[in-house]
mmCIF file of C-alpha atoms in Angstrom:
data_model
loop_
_atom_site.group_PDB
_atom_site.id
_atom_site.type_symbol
_atom_site.label_atom_id
_atom_site.label_comp_id
_atom_site.label_asym_id
_atom_site.label_seq_id
_atom_site.Cartn_x
_atom_site.Cartn_y
_atom_site.Cartn_z
ATOM 1 C CA MET A 1 -137.686 -144.573 85.697
ATOM 2 C CA GLU A 2 -134.313 -145.874 84.500
ATOM 3 C CA ILE A 3 -135.728 -149.400 84.380
ATOM 4 C CA LEU A 4 -138.617 -148.263 82.135
ATOM 5 C CA LYS A 5 -136.180 -146.375 79.918
ATOM 6 C CA SER A 6 -133.988 -149.469 79.601
ATOM 7 C CA ILE A 7 -137.007 -151.606 78.734
ATOM 8 C CA GLY A 8 -138.065 -149.059 76.097
ATOM 9 C CA ILE A 9 -134.583 -149.021 74.540
ATOM 10 C CA PHE A 10 -134.502 -152.841 74.540
ATOM 11 C CA ILE A 11 -137.897 -153.045 72.797
ATOM 12 C CA GLN A 12 -136.916 -150.425 70.221
ATOM 13 C CA GLU A 13 -133.459 -151.788 69.442
ATOM 14 C CA GLN A 14 -133.726 -155.546 69.986
ATOM 15 C CA VAL A 15 -137.425 -156.368 69.458
ATOM 16 C CA LEU A 16 -138.492 -153.864 66.795
ATOM 17 C CA GLY A 17 -135.070 -152.907 65.435
ATOM 18 C CA MET A 18 -133.706 -156.484 65.660
ATOM 19 C CA LYS A 19 -130.140 -155.244 66.218
ATOM 20 C CA TRP A 20 -129.223 -158.775 67.286
ATOM 21 C CA LEU A 21 -130.120 -159.970 63.792
ATOM 22 C CA ASN A 22 -127.673 -157.499 62.249
ATOM 23 C CA GLY A 23 -124.918 -158.957 64.412
ATOM 24 C CA VAL A 24 -125.815 -162.537 63.491
ATOM 25 C CA ILE A 25 -125.812 -161.694 59.758
ATOM 26 C CA GLY A 26 -122.470 -159.914 60.137
ATOM 27 C CA ASN A 27 -120.943 -162.961 61.829
ATOM 28 C CA VAL A 28 -122.287 -165.321 59.159
ATOM 29 C CA LEU A 29 -120.966 -163.136 56.315
ATOM 30 C CA SER A 30 -117.580 -162.826 58.034
ATOM 31 C CA SER A 31 -117.403 -166.596 58.509
ATOM 32 C CA VAL A 32 -117.740 -167.123 54.746
ATOM 33 C CA GLY A 33 -114.933 -164.667 54.052
ATOM 34 C CA LEU A 34 -116.848 -161.456 53.264
ATOM 35 C CA ASP A 35 -115.373 -158.293 54.754
ATOM 36 C CA ILE A 36 -118.422 -156.478 56.177
ATOM 37 C CA SER A 37 -116.337 -153.342 56.730
ATOM 38 C CA SER A 38 -115.920 -152.998 52.956
ATOM 39 C CA ARG A 39 -118.482 -151.267 50.764
ATOM 40 C CA ILE A 40 -119.627 -154.496 49.143
ATOM 41 C CA GLY A 41 -119.744 -156.410 52.424
ATOM 42 C CA GLY A 42 -121.546 -153.559 54.189
ATOM 43 C CA SER A 43 -124.097 -153.336 51.385
ATOM 44 C CA VAL A 44 -124.778 -157.077 51.505
ATOM 45 C CA GLN A 45 -125.179 -156.984 55.298
ATOM 46 C CA PHE A 46 -127.495 -153.940 55.126
ATOM 47 C CA PHE A 47 -129.596 -155.554 52.376
ATOM 48 C CA ILE A 48 -130.059 -158.945 54.051
ATOM 49 C CA TYR A 49 -130.682 -157.444 57.491
ATOM 50 C CA ASP A 50 -133.235 -154.859 56.372
ATOM 51 C CA VAL A 51 -135.111 -157.247 54.044
ATOM 52 C CA ILE A 52 -135.501 -159.835 56.811
ATOM 53 C CA LYS A 53 -136.342 -157.266 59.494
ATOM 54 C CA ILE A 54 -138.942 -155.396 57.440
ATOM 55 C CA THR A 55 -140.464 -158.621 56.075
ATOM 56 C CA VAL A 56 -140.904 -160.115 59.545
ATOM 57 C CA LEU A 57 -142.398 -156.913 60.943
ATOM 58 C CA LEU A 58 -144.538 -156.470 57.826
ATOM 59 C CA CYS A 59 -146.122 -159.916 58.018
ATOM 60 C CA PHE A 60 -146.742 -159.642 61.750
ATOM 61 C CA LEU A 61 -148.240 -156.154 61.472
ATOM 62 C CA ILE A 62 -150.426 -156.986 58.465
ATOM 63 C CA PHE A 63 -151.844 -159.959 60.342
ATOM 64 C CA ILE A 64 -152.701 -157.876 63.426
ATOM 65 C CA ILE A 65 -154.024 -154.902 61.459
ATOM 66 C CA SER A 66 -156.042 -157.100 59.088
ATOM 67 C CA TYR A 67 -157.649 -158.811 62.060
ATOM 68 C CA ILE A 68 -158.671 -155.349 63.314
ATOM 69 C CA GLN A 69 -159.807 -154.415 59.799
ATOM 70 C CA SER A 70 -162.210 -157.348 59.788
ATOM 71 C CA TYR A 71 -164.322 -155.365 62.270
ATOM 72 C CA PHE A 72 -164.464 -152.375 59.888
ATOM 73 C CA PRO A 73 -165.737 -153.482 56.468
ATOM 74 C CA PRO A 74 -166.785 -150.656 54.090
ATOM 75 C CA GLU A 75 -170.452 -150.904 55.070
ATOM 76 C CA ARG A 76 -169.728 -150.544 58.765
ATOM 77 C CA SER A 77 -167.173 -147.788 58.164
ATOM 78 C CA LYS A 78 -169.771 -145.901 56.138
ATOM 79 C CA ARG A 79 -172.305 -146.168 58.963
ATOM 80 C CA ILE A 80 -169.745 -145.016 61.521
ATOM 81 C CA LEU A 81 -168.777 -141.990 59.437
ATOM 82 C CA GLY A 82 -172.441 -141.183 58.795
ATOM 83 C CA ARG A 83 -173.027 -140.615 62.521
ATOM 84 C CA PHE A 84 -170.611 -137.692 62.716
ATOM 85 C CA HIS A 85 -170.698 -134.217 61.245
ATOM 86 C CA GLY A 86 -168.317 -131.300 60.902
ATOM 87 C CA ILE A 87 -164.689 -131.623 61.889
ATOM 88 C CA GLY A 88 -165.564 -134.587 64.105
ATOM 89 C CA ALA A 89 -166.397 -136.588 60.983
ATOM 90 C CA ASN A 90 -163.043 -135.635 59.442
ATOM 91 C CA ILE A 91 -161.218 -136.801 62.565
ATOM 92 C CA ILE A 92 -163.054 -140.146 62.595
ATOM 93 C CA ALA A 93 -162.388 -140.599 58.863
ATOM 94 C CA ALA A 94 -158.674 -139.909 59.361
ATOM 95 C CA LEU A 95 -158.547 -142.389 62.247
ATOM 96 C CA LEU A 96 -160.364 -145.022 60.195
ATOM 97 C CA GLY A 97 -157.732 -144.500 57.529
ATOM 98 C CA THR A 98 -155.113 -145.851 59.922
ATOM 99 C CA VAL A 99 -156.690 -149.317 59.911
ATOM 100 C CA THR A 100 -157.326 -149.561 56.171
ATOM 101 C CA PRO A 101 -155.186 -150.313 53.070
ATOM 102 C CA PHE A 102 -151.451 -149.758 53.080
ATOM 103 C CA CYS A 103 -151.110 -147.713 49.874
ATOM 104 C CA SER A 104 -153.010 -144.940 48.117
ATOM 105 C CA CYS A 105 -153.980 -147.079 45.114
ATOM 106 C CA SER A 106 -155.765 -149.481 47.467
ATOM 107 C CA SER A 107 -157.478 -146.606 49.273
ATOM 108 C CA ILE A 108 -158.979 -145.000 46.164
ATOM 109 C CA PRO A 109 -161.621 -147.722 45.538
ATOM 110 C CA LEU A 110 -162.826 -147.259 49.133
ATOM 111 C CA PHE A 111 -162.816 -143.493 48.611
ATOM 112 C CA ILE A 112 -165.008 -143.936 45.515
ATOM 113 C CA GLY A 113 -167.352 -146.240 47.419
ATOM 114 C CA PHE A 114 -167.714 -143.805 50.327
ATOM 115 C CA THR A 115 -168.336 -140.877 47.955
ATOM 116 C CA SER A 116 -170.946 -142.726 45.906
ATOM 117 C CA ALA A 117 -172.638 -143.774 49.163
ATOM 118 C CA GLY A 118 -173.325 -140.125 49.929
ATOM 119 C CA LEU A 119 -170.672 -139.320 52.536
ATOM 120 C CA SER A 120 -169.465 -135.725 52.435
ATOM 121 C CA LEU A 121 -166.537 -134.979 50.146
ATOM 122 C CA GLY A 122 -164.355 -133.539 52.896
ATOM 123 C CA VAL A 123 -164.778 -136.627 55.057
ATOM 124 C CA THR A 124 -163.852 -138.987 52.236
ATOM 125 C CA PHE A 125 -160.759 -136.916 51.423
ATOM 126 C CA SER A 126 -159.647 -137.008 55.067
ATOM 127 C CA PHE A 127 -159.833 -140.781 54.773
ATOM 128 C CA LEU A 128 -158.002 -140.768 51.428
ATOM 129 C CA ILE A 129 -155.110 -138.685 52.799
ATOM 130 C CA SER A 130 -154.621 -140.568 56.058
ATOM 131 C CA SER A 131 -155.001 -144.117 54.726
ATOM 132 C CA PRO A 132 -151.652 -144.394 52.885
ATOM 133 C CA MET A 133 -149.805 -141.748 54.892
ATOM 134 C CA VAL A 134 -150.352 -143.049 58.408
ATOM 135 C CA ASP A 135 -151.307 -146.524 59.551
ATOM 136 C CA LEU A 136 -150.569 -148.732 62.512
ATOM 137 C CA GLY A 137 -147.921 -150.548 60.526
ATOM 138 C CA SER A 138 -146.029 -147.349 59.752
ATOM 139 C CA LEU A 139 -146.149 -146.399 63.431
ATOM 140 C CA VAL A 140 -144.401 -149.600 64.517
ATOM 141 C CA LEU A 141 -141.915 -149.608 61.639
ATOM 142 C CA LEU A 142 -141.017 -145.979 62.251
ATOM 143 C CA MET A 143 -140.494 -146.809 65.909
ATOM 144 C CA SER A 144 -138.040 -149.526 64.897
ATOM 145 C CA ILE A 145 -135.935 -147.031 62.907
ATOM 146 C CA PHE A 146 -136.451 -143.568 64.378
ATOM 147 C CA GLY A 147 -137.725 -144.243 67.882
ATOM 148 C CA THR A 148 -141.083 -143.801 69.593
ATOM 149 C CA LYS A 149 -141.045 -140.002 69.799
ATOM 150 C CA ILE A 150 -140.534 -139.420 66.070
ATOM 151 C CA ALA A 151 -142.962 -142.187 65.092
ATOM 152 C CA VAL A 152 -145.792 -140.839 67.257
ATOM 153 C CA VAL A 153 -145.266 -137.240 66.118
ATOM 154 C CA TYR A 154 -145.169 -138.379 62.466
ATOM 155 C CA VAL A 155 -148.529 -140.125 62.838
ATOM 156 C CA ILE A 156 -150.098 -137.183 64.691
ATOM 157 C CA VAL A 157 -148.891 -134.692 62.069
ATOM 158 C CA GLY A 158 -150.135 -136.979 59.274
ATOM 159 C CA LEU A 159 -153.575 -137.114 60.880
ATOM 160 C CA ILE A 160 -153.586 -133.303 61.205
ATOM 161 C CA ILE A 161 -152.824 -132.953 57.477
ATOM 162 C CA ALA A 162 -155.675 -135.368 56.705
ATOM 163 C CA VAL A 163 -158.179 -133.539 58.927
ATOM 164 C CA VAL A 164 -157.172 -130.049 57.747
ATOM 165 C CA GLY A 165 -157.062 -131.118 54.099
ATOM 166 C CA GLY A 166 -160.500 -132.726 54.229
ATOM 167 C CA THR A 167 -161.944 -129.752 56.101
ATOM 168 C CA LEU A 168 -160.606 -127.263 53.531
ATOM 169 C CA ILE A 169 -162.035 -129.294 50.644
ATOM 170 C CA GLU A 170 -165.366 -129.453 52.479
ATOM 171 C CA LYS A 171 -165.419 -125.662 52.923
ATOM 172 C CA MET A 172 -164.721 -125.133 49.222
ATOM 173 C CA HIS A 173 -167.937 -127.006 48.246
ATOM 174 C CA MET A 174 -166.396 -128.905 45.342
ATOM 175 C CA GLU A 175 -168.992 -131.687 45.111
ATOM 176 C CA ASN A 176 -169.662 -130.815 41.464
ATOM 177 C CA TYR A 177 -166.067 -131.680 40.627
ATOM 178 C CA VAL A 178 -166.616 -135.354 41.360
ATOM 179 C CA GLU A 179 -167.172 -137.354 38.168
ATOM 180 C CA GLU A 180 -170.817 -137.905 37.227
ATOM 181 C CA PHE A 181 -170.784 -141.703 37.392
ATOM 182 C CA ILE A 182 -169.789 -141.531 41.064
ATOM 183 C CA ARG A 183 -172.241 -138.809 42.053
ATOM 184 C CA ASN A 184 -175.098 -140.634 40.341
ATOM 185 C CA ALA A 185 -174.197 -144.057 41.717
ATOM 186 C CA SER A 186 -176.586 -145.478 44.237
ATOM 187 C CA GLY A 187 -174.906 -146.876 47.286
ATOM 188 C CA VAL A 188 -175.802 -150.428 48.196
ATOM 189 C CA ASP A 189 -175.859 -150.987 51.923
ATOM 190 C CA ILE A 190 -175.094 -154.669 52.344
ATOM 191 C CA GLU A 191 -174.873 -155.961 55.870
ATOM 192 C CA SER A 192 -171.603 -157.743 56.481
ATOM 193 C CA PRO A 193 -172.050 -161.275 57.798
ATOM 194 C CA ASP A 194 -171.022 -161.958 61.354
ATOM 195 C CA LEU A 195 -167.543 -163.409 61.342
ATOM 196 C CA THR A 196 -166.243 -165.938 63.811
ATOM 197 C CA VAL A 197 -162.783 -165.662 65.330
ATOM 198 C CA ASN A 198 -161.628 -168.375 62.926
ATOM 199 C CA ASP A 199 -163.078 -166.432 59.961
ATOM 200 C CA ARG A 200 -161.164 -163.329 61.050
ATOM 201 C CA LEU A 201 -157.942 -165.317 61.442
ATOM 202 C CA ILE A 202 -158.353 -166.767 57.937
ATOM 203 C CA TYR A 203 -159.055 -163.279 56.566
ATOM 204 C CA ALA A 204 -155.943 -161.911 58.299
ATOM 205 C CA LYS A 205 -153.824 -164.753 56.898
ATOM 206 C CA GLU A 206 -155.134 -164.126 53.373
ATOM 207 C CA GLN A 207 -154.363 -160.409 53.703
ATOM 208 C CA VAL A 208 -150.813 -161.203 54.787
ATOM 209 C CA ILE A 209 -150.259 -163.329 51.673
ATOM 210 C CA GLU A 210 -151.937 -160.864 49.307
ATOM 211 C CA THR A 211 -150.237 -157.754 50.702
ATOM 212 C CA PHE A 212 -146.857 -159.452 50.959
ATOM 213 C CA LYS A 213 -146.965 -160.418 47.265
ATOM 214 C CA LYS A 214 -147.819 -156.840 46.341
ATOM 215 C CA VAL A 215 -145.400 -155.072 48.688
ATOM 216 C CA PHE A 216 -142.318 -157.327 48.725
ATOM 217 C CA PRO A 217 -140.888 -156.117 45.372
ATOM 218 C CA TYR A 218 -140.969 -152.543 46.699
ATOM 219 C CA ILE A 219 -139.195 -153.678 49.875
ATOM 220 C CA LEU A 220 -136.419 -155.192 47.753
ATOM 221 C CA VAL A 221 -136.095 -152.019 45.679
ATOM 222 C CA GLY A 222 -136.270 -149.744 48.724
ATOM 223 C CA VAL A 223 -133.675 -151.737 50.676
ATOM 224 C CA GLY A 224 -131.472 -151.928 47.584
ATOM 225 C CA VAL A 225 -131.559 -148.156 47.192
ATOM 226 C CA GLY A 226 -130.953 -147.779 50.922
ATOM 227 C CA ALA A 227 -127.909 -150.074 50.730
ATOM 228 C CA ILE A 228 -126.457 -147.998 47.883
ATOM 229 C CA ILE A 229 -127.031 -144.745 49.777
ATOM 230 C CA HIS A 230 -125.677 -146.224 53.015
ATOM 231 C CA ASN A 231 -122.423 -147.572 51.602
ATOM 232 C CA TRP A 232 -121.687 -145.916 48.271
ATOM 233 C CA ILE A 233 -122.900 -142.300 48.237
ATOM 234 C CA PRO A 234 -120.572 -139.854 50.031
ATOM 235 C CA GLU A 235 -121.950 -138.329 53.202
ATOM 236 C CA ASP A 236 -120.908 -134.851 52.056
ATOM 237 C CA LEU A 237 -123.093 -135.152 48.948
ATOM 238 C CA ILE A 238 -126.177 -136.172 50.955
ATOM 239 C CA GLN A 239 -125.637 -133.331 53.409
ATOM 240 C CA MET A 240 -125.175 -130.842 50.570
ATOM 241 C CA VAL A 241 -128.414 -131.873 48.837
ATOM 242 C CA LEU A 242 -130.663 -132.838 51.764
ATOM 243 C CA GLY A 243 -128.862 -131.362 54.765
ATOM 244 C CA SER A 244 -128.966 -127.988 56.478
ATOM 245 C CA ASN A 245 -126.828 -126.421 53.742
ATOM 246 C CA ASN A 246 -129.729 -126.603 51.293
ATOM 247 C CA PRO A 247 -132.789 -124.580 52.383
ATOM 248 C CA PHE A 248 -134.756 -126.085 49.494
ATOM 249 C CA GLY A 249 -134.046 -129.684 50.509
ATOM 250 C CA VAL A 250 -137.613 -130.288 51.701
ATOM 251 C CA ILE A 251 -139.135 -129.039 48.455
ATOM 252 C CA LEU A 252 -136.665 -131.115 46.441
ATOM 253 C CA ALA A 253 -137.465 -134.241 48.476
ATOM 254 C CA VAL A 254 -141.213 -133.784 47.935
ATOM 255 C CA PHE A 255 -140.955 -133.360 44.183
ATOM 256 C CA VAL A 256 -138.540 -136.280 43.886
ATOM 257 C CA GLY A 257 -140.945 -138.449 45.886
ATOM 258 C CA ILE A 258 -144.110 -137.694 43.906
ATOM 259 C CA PRO A 259 -143.204 -139.614 40.688
ATOM 260 C CA MET A 260 -142.262 -142.700 42.699
ATOM 261 C CA TYR A 261 -144.654 -145.469 43.630
ATOM 262 C CA ALA A 262 -144.032 -147.300 46.859
ATOM 263 C CA ASP A 263 -145.514 -147.566 50.307
ATOM 264 C CA ILE A 264 -144.263 -146.930 53.802
ATOM 265 C CA PHE A 265 -142.491 -150.305 53.859
ATOM 266 C CA GLY A 266 -140.472 -149.507 50.745
ATOM 267 C CA THR A 267 -139.522 -145.969 51.770
ATOM 268 C CA ILE A 268 -138.374 -146.661 55.335
ATOM 269 C CA PRO A 269 -135.025 -148.315 54.384
ATOM 270 C CA ILE A 270 -134.266 -145.356 52.109
ATOM 271 C CA ALA A 271 -135.136 -142.970 54.935
ATOM 272 C CA GLU A 272 -132.949 -144.937 57.342
ATOM 273 C CA ALA A 273 -129.948 -144.687 55.017
ATOM 274 C CA LEU A 274 -130.489 -140.982 54.320
ATOM 275 C CA LEU A 275 -130.694 -140.178 58.034
ATOM 276 C CA SER A 276 -127.449 -142.035 58.729
ATOM 277 C CA LYS A 277 -125.763 -139.954 56.020
ATOM 278 C CA GLY A 278 -126.786 -136.626 57.516
ATOM 279 C CA ALA A 279 -130.028 -135.732 55.721
ATOM 280 C CA LEU A 280 -132.354 -133.642 57.871
ATOM 281 C CA LEU A 281 -135.231 -135.427 59.604
ATOM 282 C CA GLY A 282 -137.982 -133.191 58.206
ATOM 283 C CA THR A 283 -136.640 -133.567 54.678
ATOM 284 C CA ILE A 284 -136.720 -137.361 55.015
ATOM 285 C CA LEU A 285 -140.238 -137.457 56.447
ATOM 286 C CA SER A 286 -141.490 -135.143 53.681
ATOM 287 C CA PHE A 287 -140.042 -137.521 51.114
ATOM 288 C CA MET A 288 -141.830 -140.465 52.742
ATOM 289 C CA MET A 289 -145.153 -138.606 52.897
ATOM 290 C CA ALA A 290 -144.896 -137.502 49.257
ATOM 291 C CA VAL A 291 -144.157 -141.037 48.036
ATOM 292 C CA THR A 292 -147.002 -142.647 49.981
ATOM 293 C CA THR A 293 -149.668 -139.964 49.457
ATOM 294 C CA LEU A 294 -148.945 -138.344 46.081
ATOM 295 C CA SER A 295 -147.472 -141.129 43.964
ATOM 296 C CA LEU A 296 -148.099 -140.689 40.249
ATOM 297 C CA PRO A 297 -150.076 -143.958 39.786
ATOM 298 C CA SER A 298 -152.474 -143.019 42.584
ATOM 299 C CA ILE A 299 -152.965 -139.542 41.106
ATOM 300 C CA ILE A 300 -153.817 -141.126 37.747
ATOM 301 C CA MET A 301 -156.343 -143.417 39.440
ATOM 302 C CA LEU A 302 -157.871 -140.551 41.401
ATOM 303 C CA ARG A 303 -158.244 -138.521 38.191
ATOM 304 C CA LYS A 304 -160.772 -141.126 37.014
ATOM 305 C CA ALA A 305 -162.948 -140.257 40.003
ATOM 306 C CA VAL A 306 -162.602 -136.470 40.237
ATOM 307 C CA LYS A 307 -162.258 -133.597 37.808
ATOM 308 C CA PRO A 308 -158.958 -131.746 37.281
ATOM 309 C CA LYS A 309 -159.803 -128.779 39.512
ATOM 310 C CA LEU A 310 -160.575 -130.941 42.550
ATOM 311 C CA LEU A 311 -157.547 -133.113 41.831
ATOM 312 C CA GLY A 312 -155.389 -129.978 41.697
ATOM 313 C CA VAL A 313 -156.751 -128.757 45.030
ATOM 314 C CA PHE A 314 -156.051 -132.146 46.611
ATOM 315 C CA ILE A 315 -152.463 -132.175 45.310
ATOM 316 C CA ALA A 316 -151.870 -128.556 46.378
ATOM 317 C CA ILE A 317 -153.194 -129.076 49.915
ATOM 318 C CA CYS A 318 -151.158 -132.256 50.439
ATOM 319 C CA THR A 319 -148.000 -130.782 48.924
ATOM 320 C CA ILE A 320 -148.156 -127.590 50.992
ATOM 321 C CA GLY A 321 -148.967 -129.542 54.149
ATOM 322 C CA ILE A 322 -146.105 -131.989 53.610
ATOM 323 C CA ILE A 323 -143.622 -129.185 52.900
ATOM 324 C CA LEU A 324 -144.675 -127.288 56.035
ATOM 325 C CA VAL A 325 -144.303 -130.457 58.102
ATOM 326 C CA GLY A 326 -140.827 -130.984 56.645
ATOM 327 C CA TYR A 327 -139.620 -127.516 57.597
ATOM 328 C CA MET A 328 -141.190 -127.840 61.039
ATOM 329 C CA PHE A 329 -139.380 -131.114 61.736
ATOM 330 C CA ASN A 330 -136.111 -129.640 60.418
ATOM 331 C CA ALA A 331 -136.429 -126.640 62.726
ATOM 332 C CA LEU A 332 -137.229 -128.841 65.735
ATOM 333 C CA GLN A 333 -134.912 -131.744 64.889
ATOM 334 C CA TYR A 334 -132.869 -131.121 68.034
ATOM 335 C CA LEU A 335 -135.901 -132.178 70.093
ATOM 336 C CA PHE A 336 -136.107 -135.587 68.424
ATOM 337 C CA ILE A 337 -132.513 -136.640 67.708
#
């Protein structure tokens, strides 16, 4: 048992967390005369280390996930979802969301396509919620920062929010609140060509390049903010605003996160820095969920597809679910850290 535990710690810290890389960067910076124990030196070390670590993991994960995605084009996903009914369909839609685009703005075109193809509204919303909030990439990246237990629970809770949210929208029968041009669109069922292994590898490589170009600026911003929090903002201030002394920290984190636009890769370095400064786990996870699921640009895009009442219901369900998850993680933090 101890051997397995040691292997798990090694994988988390040295393979996923790349702690060795942090040491190498520290030695290099020290050799050129930069004091890494100072605020400036610590910020530079944090920035370089996290940018390299997240970029390497990002490219590797996108390649693997994109290869898997090549087996689930929209046409096939639609047929898979069409075979299920009731809550089972919501569960399958949420699971499919884990192997689809990495941000909500990329998920919305698929959501529109599924809706216009005649899939039930609740099922498509389960997909829309889970796609940016939980994916295989976020699972591995969260493991590298927070450990396996927190990462797995985060993904499970995210899937529950997606299933419950889609089910509630289904029960409310809000089909008439989808914009007319989508409801009246006729779905075109085009068979995807059979891809060879080489075709899938090329597709995965192209997705790595395309996603990297789109995501890398947010990684730089997220790591930059994380470096500032980690080395310049007093720990007492973070604990006062986002720690146990503020019972409204979760709500504050959610409403701060909503106007932002980033993805899981841009929010993780911020979350890492906040956790090291004493912010509560649930508060941090709520912030991450709000940024990835309820970002203002994605809400604006979704408004083009649905009417205000349905959009309001979607926002309310996600917000309430994320806040409840935050308080739950805060109350049970002792089990995870």
